[in-house]
């Protein structure tokens, strides 16, 4: 068993890049990551990667180099990047390979995602009658969560306000204009209680990471970041997830609860030791729920933490320091890896205007995707 | 599955009962878990002994929202978009089912309110024969 280190990171700016394909953005990110680690593509012993709408990741080798490496396509909805990373972690940890690359990228058309019910094993009626809409699910889920935990809906605008404030400090973010909580609350209602600016938008972008055995990391960089724990779970009977024509009357924890607990256990680090966290914020309510489901705080405690500024970059519990999905948009394949990219910047001390003060030592990431999968990592410098 | 003369979005979702049309689900003969729609395997105990059962026509609102824009395809509802309520309705002792709600005013929707199943038209039909789907209306009884 080898520990795993991240020795190279690369990114293509998120947002909209007219005239540049998703694949070209992926190649850009891959070259940046290779350059960052001081290696070349022929040094890679494996690749894992994926996109939802921009092509098969394995075909990127026609541009990066036809070296014969084993390259596996990953497709796990919004958790594609997190899943690719977990596969890479296992490949190195098991001793199968010493060094490899993970690439996530995407390019989506404007507007909400549309999905074929058949791909999810659901009858056509579910889409035809207007129930298969992700934005709607998020409204339904947060409505129940606010009710169960006695949280006032005002917190949803405060979360989005922070996201845009952080995005404005991040040169790689898509949305770089601050918006006030009042403007966010007054925006058109998409699915009650969530307004337009409380949702992220499908976008474009790419991220690549070079990973290697931890004991060889210093051959590539003097600032390695260690992947101490990485875990992935799917939903259990009784959890409430997207695209559910029905749910069980008995409640079970979301897959995030188990994935997060497993990642912390593998790392031997507790949630109270996290210095900077990136959690899936497809919409404001998701950040609220995921803060607690990951174990970073208690259910119901979020309102107070947010009100007192704890989740700000300068707070004692910084969350989504790069602006999260709300400010960066969501290129499905790249989204989970953006969180890891941001964590590496933070742990290296390279995050510039959005750097968390005090030399953060422990980072945490959480990505969540349809139809109920969650991938978490614990990172240290 | 039903005797109704109206066109339903998917006949396999419905069944007739003495109280009127009901949703048709499955019940696991081993662990008593319910599903909707019908399915052959039990997601709770992983068994495969499922029987068809009509689901309760009444329940309580478990969560709700209002759809604020006309969804993209595969939505095939009326071209003239009107907001529609969407909810999860808890059918006691069975499961929580997702459905359209006839109420669209957020001020008049609340978790815990009683609900009754009914059929509603949801799309334009070039032949003048609209298709119906299931929805829940606020109310206490079947009458």
XYZ file of C-alpha atoms in Angstrom:
524
model
C 0.000 0.000 0.000
C 1.371 3.335 -1.079
C 0.061 6.692 -0.017
C -0.899 9.021 -2.838
C 0.230 12.551 -3.655
C -0.981 15.198 -6.078
C 2.083 16.669 -7.767
C 0.599 18.540 -10.716
C -2.558 20.558 -11.285
C -3.948 22.188 -14.417
C -7.166 23.958 -15.295
C -8.947 25.563 -18.182
C -10.922 28.555 -16.968
C -14.581 27.749 -16.233
C -17.441 29.619 -17.876
C -18.062 29.976 -21.581
C -15.213 29.825 -24.064
C -16.738 30.257 -27.512
C -14.917 28.455 -30.280
C -12.892 26.192 -27.975
C -14.130 22.611 -27.726
C -14.426 20.800 -24.429
C -11.728 18.423 -25.641
C -9.363 21.326 -26.376
C -10.002 22.659 -22.879
C -9.156 19.215 -21.479
C -5.895 19.068 -23.422
C -4.998 22.527 -22.111
C -5.642 21.425 -18.510
C -3.674 18.197 -19.001
C -0.644 20.029 -20.381
C -0.758 22.503 -17.498
C -0.866 19.664 -14.965
C 2.021 17.838 -16.652
C 4.051 21.058 -16.757
C 3.269 21.747 -13.103
C 4.662 18.321 -12.163
C 7.632 18.679 -14.515
C 6.736 15.529 -16.430
C 5.692 14.621 -19.966
C 2.710 12.623 -21.125
C 4.830 9.502 -21.890
C 5.693 9.415 -18.156
C 2.032 8.707 -17.352
C 1.376 5.051 -16.563
C -2.435 5.358 -16.533
C -5.281 7.789 -17.126
C -8.840 8.111 -15.834
C -11.169 10.772 -17.105
C -14.609 11.746 -18.198
C -17.081 14.267 -19.483
C -20.857 14.185 -19.739
C -21.319 16.035 -23.028
C -17.915 16.764 -24.583
C -16.611 13.394 -25.746
C -14.719 10.362 -24.517
C -11.706 11.208 -22.375
C -9.610 8.331 -23.716
C -9.624 9.907 -27.179
C -7.623 12.863 -25.790
C -4.527 10.707 -26.311
C -4.668 11.512 -30.032
C -3.650 15.032 -29.008
C -1.618 14.302 -25.862
C 0.309 11.325 -27.215
C -0.329 7.796 -28.452
C 1.783 6.125 -25.799
C -0.248 2.991 -25.192
C -1.157 3.826 -21.600
C -4.329 2.275 -20.152
C -6.938 5.033 -20.148
C -10.413 4.399 -18.709
C -13.460 6.611 -19.334
C -15.471 7.450 -16.239
C -19.130 8.494 -16.308
C -20.827 9.148 -12.966
C -22.912 12.248 -13.500
C -21.767 15.229 -11.454
C -19.501 12.885 -9.481
C -17.507 11.968 -12.621
C -14.399 13.897 -11.534
C -14.543 12.556 -8.004
C -14.991 9.029 -9.332
C -12.011 9.351 -11.687
C -9.906 10.564 -8.776
C -10.969 7.640 -6.602
C -10.060 5.210 -9.372
C -6.627 6.846 -9.677
C -6.163 6.740 -5.924
C -6.860 2.995 -5.944
C -4.523 2.383 -8.882
C -1.626 3.982 -7.018
C -2.515 2.863 -3.492
C -2.738 -0.760 -4.638
C 0.747 -0.607 -6.104
C -0.489 -1.209 -9.634
C 0.949 2.072 -10.933
C 3.346 4.762 -9.692
C 2.135 7.825 -11.577
C -0.825 8.806 -13.720
C -3.241 11.514 -14.798
C -6.892 12.306 -14.097
C -8.811 14.575 -16.462
C -12.343 15.981 -16.146
C -13.889 18.309 -18.722
C -17.185 19.391 -20.208
C -19.018 21.813 -22.446
C -22.791 22.152 -22.014
C -25.372 24.164 -23.887
C -27.201 26.947 -22.070
C -30.130 26.323 -19.754
C -31.043 23.551 -17.371
C -29.893 20.010 -18.071
C -32.414 17.793 -19.806
C -32.256 14.084 -19.264
C -33.768 11.008 -20.848
C -35.821 9.073 -18.258
C -34.859 5.776 -19.912
C -31.204 6.384 -18.981
C -32.309 6.309 -15.363
C -34.628 3.317 -15.653
C -37.728 5.522 -15.344
C -40.787 5.532 -17.629
C -41.220 8.230 -20.277
C -44.232 9.568 -18.363
C -41.906 10.995 -15.707
C -40.275 13.361 -18.173
C -43.428 14.030 -20.195
C -45.415 15.225 -17.198
C -42.717 17.650 -16.023
C -41.334 15.824 -12.997
C -37.834 15.064 -14.346
C -36.324 18.475 -13.684
C -33.230 18.759 -11.485
C -33.979 22.339 -10.385
C -37.385 21.160 -9.137
C -35.845 18.347 -7.100
C -33.521 20.783 -5.353
C -36.489 22.970 -4.412
C -38.317 19.943 -3.013
C -35.295 18.722 -1.090
C -34.371 22.017 0.557
C -38.002 22.791 1.373
C -38.162 19.634 3.468
C -34.714 20.216 4.979
C -35.557 23.759 6.124
C -38.777 22.403 7.651
C -37.059 19.515 9.449
C -34.311 21.654 10.957
C -36.215 24.873 11.590
C -33.977 26.962 9.329
C -35.230 30.263 7.862
C -35.088 30.423 4.027
C -33.142 33.737 4.205
C -29.962 31.707 4.634
C -30.233 30.577 0.995
C -29.573 34.099 -0.315
C -26.700 34.565 2.141
C -25.008 31.411 0.812
C -25.252 32.594 -2.799
C -24.008 36.056 -1.811
C -20.853 34.469 -0.355
C -20.354 32.358 -3.488
C -20.354 35.399 -5.759
C -18.166 37.335 -3.325
C -15.607 34.502 -3.408
C -15.930 34.155 -7.191
C -15.121 37.839 -7.602
C -11.761 37.130 -5.925
C -10.972 34.119 -8.136
C -9.554 34.879 -11.600
C -10.506 31.379 -12.840
C -14.203 31.723 -11.888
C -17.010 32.324 -14.346
C -19.190 34.681 -12.270
C -16.953 37.436 -10.942
C -19.562 40.032 -10.044
C -20.741 40.328 -6.472
C -24.483 40.224 -5.884
C -26.241 41.290 -2.698
C -28.476 38.922 -0.769
C -31.373 41.281 -1.571
C -30.704 41.040 -5.334
C -30.424 37.261 -5.089
C -33.679 36.953 -3.125
C -35.493 39.242 -5.584
C -34.412 37.288 -8.698
C -37.038 35.216 -10.557
C -38.257 32.195 -8.576
C -37.169 29.007 -10.356
C -38.459 26.399 -7.922
C -39.690 27.674 -4.611
C -37.782 28.593 -2.373
C -34.844 28.847 -4.805
C -34.379 31.850 -7.106
C -32.354 32.046 -10.302
C -29.140 33.242 -8.614
C -29.297 30.450 -6.043
C -28.665 27.883 -8.802
C -25.455 27.163 -10.671
C -25.533 27.012 -14.459
C -24.262 24.299 -16.778
C -20.972 25.623 -18.173
C -17.596 24.694 -19.609
C -14.167 23.974 -18.259
C -11.516 21.353 -17.577
C -9.232 20.237 -14.757
C -6.376 17.726 -14.749
C -4.299 16.322 -11.909
C -1.063 14.314 -11.916
C -0.934 11.822 -9.044
C 1.925 9.618 -7.895
C 3.138 7.437 -5.037
C 3.599 9.667 -2.025
C 7.145 8.476 -1.385
C 8.199 9.713 -4.828
C 6.307 13.020 -4.740
C 9.350 15.175 -4.007
C 10.942 14.057 -7.250
C 8.258 16.129 -9.005
C 7.448 19.006 -6.664
C 8.618 20.571 -3.439
C 4.991 21.203 -2.441
C 3.116 17.893 -2.739
C -0.431 17.626 -1.461
C -1.333 14.236 -0.052
C -4.600 12.464 -0.754
C -5.101 11.016 2.719
C -8.568 9.628 2.164
C -10.882 9.222 -0.809
C -14.240 7.433 -0.664
C -17.293 7.015 -2.802
C -20.841 5.770 -2.059
C -24.188 5.322 -3.828
C -27.605 5.773 -2.278
C -29.317 3.480 0.208
C -32.952 2.560 0.605
C -34.638 5.483 2.321
C -32.433 8.352 1.147
C -34.007 11.181 -0.868
C -32.224 11.709 -4.162
C -32.784 13.306 -7.553
C -35.078 11.599 -10.111
C -37.159 9.672 -7.568
C -40.795 9.056 -8.621
C -41.194 7.801 -5.051
C -39.169 7.570 -1.881
C -39.484 5.253 1.082
C -41.366 6.378 4.186
C -38.420 5.336 6.339
C -35.500 7.750 6.132
C -31.834 6.876 5.622
C -28.754 9.072 5.443
C -27.642 10.432 2.098
C -24.616 8.766 0.456
C -22.623 11.848 1.435
C -22.791 10.858 5.109
C -21.130 7.516 4.497
C -18.668 8.698 1.847
C -17.495 11.520 4.073
C -17.177 9.324 7.165
C -15.183 6.767 5.147
C -12.835 9.421 3.735
C -12.181 10.865 7.202
C -11.651 7.391 8.656
C -9.169 6.486 5.922
C -7.317 9.745 6.551
C -7.268 9.359 10.326
C -8.361 12.994 10.454
C -11.576 14.368 11.953
C -13.988 16.876 10.393
C -13.043 19.320 13.176
C -9.493 19.430 11.792
C -10.538 20.680 8.325
C -9.104 24.113 7.501
C -10.797 24.625 4.113
C -13.747 22.745 2.592
C -15.276 22.527 -0.868
C -18.770 20.982 -0.917
C -21.201 20.490 -3.781
C -23.330 23.619 -4.118
C -25.429 22.936 -7.192
C -27.723 25.410 -5.516
C -27.592 27.298 -2.212
C -29.530 24.650 -0.335
C -27.048 21.962 -1.357
C -24.218 23.808 0.385
C -26.386 24.118 3.491
C -27.262 20.411 3.576
C -23.820 19.173 2.609
C -22.070 21.168 5.345
C -23.875 18.938 7.838
C -24.011 15.688 5.862
C -20.227 15.737 5.515
C -19.898 16.014 9.297
C -18.318 19.469 9.170
C -21.106 20.809 11.405
C -24.362 19.645 13.011
C -27.744 19.775 11.247
C -29.360 23.097 12.087
C -26.078 24.704 13.108
C -25.461 26.121 9.619
C -27.689 29.155 10.011
C -25.642 30.465 12.929
C -22.290 29.659 11.278
C -23.279 31.527 8.131
C -24.731 34.481 10.028
C -21.529 34.938 12.035
C -19.312 34.692 8.934
C -17.649 31.394 9.859
C -17.906 30.064 6.275
C -16.227 33.108 4.700
C -12.644 32.876 3.399
C -11.457 34.701 6.531
C -13.824 32.742 8.811
C -12.913 29.821 11.025
C -14.698 27.336 8.699
C -14.189 28.497 5.082
C -16.479 26.766 2.570
C -16.302 26.939 -1.231
C -13.456 29.424 -1.281
C -13.259 29.548 -5.093
C -16.948 30.474 -5.393
C -18.141 26.870 -5.743
C -20.494 25.746 -8.480
C -22.573 28.901 -8.019
C -19.754 31.164 -9.217
C -17.926 28.659 -11.412
C -20.826 26.936 -13.133
C -20.949 23.223 -13.573
C -19.114 21.464 -16.373
C -20.221 18.068 -15.083
C -17.041 16.103 -15.787
C -14.713 18.752 -14.366
C -16.638 19.928 -11.330
C -15.336 17.528 -8.678
C -11.757 18.013 -9.801
C -12.140 21.813 -9.576
C -12.677 21.315 -5.856
C -9.424 19.369 -5.599
C -7.590 21.951 -7.726
C -8.804 24.670 -5.361
C -7.768 22.618 -2.318
C -4.263 22.146 -3.710
C -3.963 25.897 -4.353
C -5.093 26.574 -0.794
C -2.713 24.034 0.779
C 0.183 25.297 -1.318
C -0.658 28.870 -0.324
C -1.143 29.780 -3.993
C -4.784 30.894 -3.966
C -3.988 34.608 -4.194
C -6.917 36.902 -3.419
C -9.052 33.967 -2.280
C -6.344 32.407 -0.114
C -7.496 31.247 3.310
C -5.201 32.910 5.873
C -3.135 31.002 8.430
C -1.441 28.365 6.249
C -4.274 25.828 5.988
C -3.094 22.271 6.455
C -6.192 20.104 5.872
C -8.534 20.353 2.887
C -11.792 18.508 2.253
C -13.805 18.032 -0.942
C -17.274 16.640 -1.593
C -18.956 16.111 -4.943
C -22.494 14.814 -5.362
C -24.248 13.603 -8.478
C -27.368 12.009 -9.877
C -28.920 9.681 -9.079
C -27.483 9.720 -5.563
C -23.724 9.259 -5.506
C -21.149 11.065 -3.460
C -17.337 11.225 -3.508
C -15.240 12.835 -0.766
C -11.538 13.457 -0.247
C -9.352 14.543 2.644
C -6.132 16.297 1.597
C -3.119 17.527 3.562
C 0.128 19.250 2.753
C -55.416 -1.283 -16.386
C -58.332 1.066 -15.878
C -61.876 1.493 -17.109
C -61.551 5.236 -17.482
C -62.465 6.529 -20.909
C -59.898 9.314 -20.828
C -56.414 9.033 -22.321
C -53.776 8.470 -19.601
C -50.103 9.369 -19.925
C -49.184 5.738 -19.139
C -51.850 3.121 -18.429
C -49.476 0.973 -16.385
C -49.375 3.571 -13.614
C -53.068 3.278 -12.740
C -55.711 0.861 -11.508
C -59.400 1.098 -10.682
C -60.641 0.800 -7.121
C -64.154 1.132 -5.653
C -63.159 4.650 -4.538
C -61.957 5.648 -8.003
C -58.747 5.466 -9.979
C -55.615 4.839 -7.892
C -51.883 4.596 -8.534
C -50.664 1.042 -9.039
C -47.571 0.079 -7.072
C -45.743 -3.033 -5.912
C -45.453 -4.543 -2.464
C -42.723 -6.925 -1.406
C -44.240 -10.158 -0.101
C -41.143 -10.718 2.067
C -40.479 -7.356 3.743
C -43.648 -5.356 2.894
C -41.773 -2.505 1.195
C -43.772 -0.601 -1.441
C -42.605 0.874 -4.738
C -44.114 3.121 -7.378
C -44.375 2.394 -10.220
C -44.463 -1.404 -10.104
C -41.137 -3.176 -10.215
C -39.927 -6.749 -10.041
C -37.220 -6.458 -7.398
C -37.390 -5.148 -3.851
C -34.987 -2.226 -3.263
C -35.228 -2.764 0.499
C -34.575 -6.488 1.062
C -33.238 -7.248 -2.463
C -35.807 -10.024 -2.966
C -37.937 -10.510 -6.049
C -41.375 -11.494 -4.706
C -43.350 -8.379 -5.602
C -47.144 -8.174 -5.952
C -49.282 -5.472 -7.558
C -51.165 -3.247 -5.117
C -53.327 -0.152 -5.481
C -51.807 2.722 -3.504
C -53.729 4.901 -1.111
C -55.631 7.765 -2.763
C -55.089 10.027 0.236
C -52.052 11.229 2.117
C -50.246 14.279 3.487
C -47.896 16.717 1.802
C -44.271 15.784 2.630
C -42.539 18.460 0.567
C -43.500 20.840 -2.221
C -42.261 23.373 -4.750
C -43.635 25.255 -7.735
C -42.101 24.735 -11.181
C -41.261 28.250 -12.380
C -40.423 27.707 -16.053
C -41.550 25.460 -18.886
C -39.148 22.462 -18.808
C -37.256 21.333 -21.900
C -38.135 18.088 -23.673
C -39.011 15.370 -22.801
C -41.678 17.529 -21.095
C -44.705 17.499 -23.381
C -47.057 19.717 -21.381
C -49.086 22.588 -22.718
C -47.143 25.057 -24.904
C -48.829 27.853 -23.021
C -46.813 27.434 -19.843
C -48.548 27.768 -16.567
C -46.665 27.196 -13.319
C -47.482 23.882 -11.711
C -47.043 22.687 -8.190
C -44.945 19.582 -7.525
C -44.881 17.673 -4.306
C -44.047 14.490 -2.478
C -47.146 13.090 -0.809
C -46.815 10.573 2.027
C -49.286 7.717 1.654
C -49.572 6.324 5.194
C -47.949 2.942 5.714
C -46.873 2.756 2.076
C -44.469 5.271 0.564
C -43.949 8.903 -0.437
C -44.952 9.535 -4.056
C -43.904 12.436 -6.295
C -46.754 14.116 -8.153
C -48.025 17.323 -9.633
C -50.126 19.443 -7.303
C -53.190 21.321 -8.491
C -52.286 24.215 -6.158
C -49.641 26.629 -7.488
C -49.757 29.349 -4.847
C -46.843 28.979 -2.381
C -48.935 30.735 0.248
C -51.468 27.919 0.151
C -49.068 24.987 0.332
C -47.696 23.625 3.601
C -45.924 20.466 4.675
C -48.371 18.169 6.475
C -51.563 19.297 4.723
C -53.975 16.516 3.667
C -54.083 15.581 -0.030
C -56.292 13.521 -2.369
C -55.405 11.969 -5.716
C -57.099 13.130 -8.894
C -56.465 13.006 -12.626
C -55.614 16.222 -14.464
C -54.993 17.027 -18.149
C -51.377 18.092 -18.698
C -50.848 18.577 -22.433
C -52.321 19.992 -25.633
C -53.541 17.362 -28.011
C -53.862 18.051 -31.732
C -56.943 15.779 -31.884
C -58.604 17.624 -29.048
C -58.179 14.665 -26.711
C -55.886 15.733 -23.877
C -53.824 13.186 -21.949
C -54.283 12.987 -18.205
C -51.800 12.397 -15.459
C -52.073 12.088 -11.697
C -51.977 15.001 -9.323
C -52.876 15.711 -5.730
C -55.401 18.277 -4.602
C -55.644 19.665 -1.090
C -58.448 17.945 0.780
C -59.448 15.524 3.490
C -61.623 12.909 1.865
C -62.500 11.061 -1.299
C -65.890 12.668 -1.771
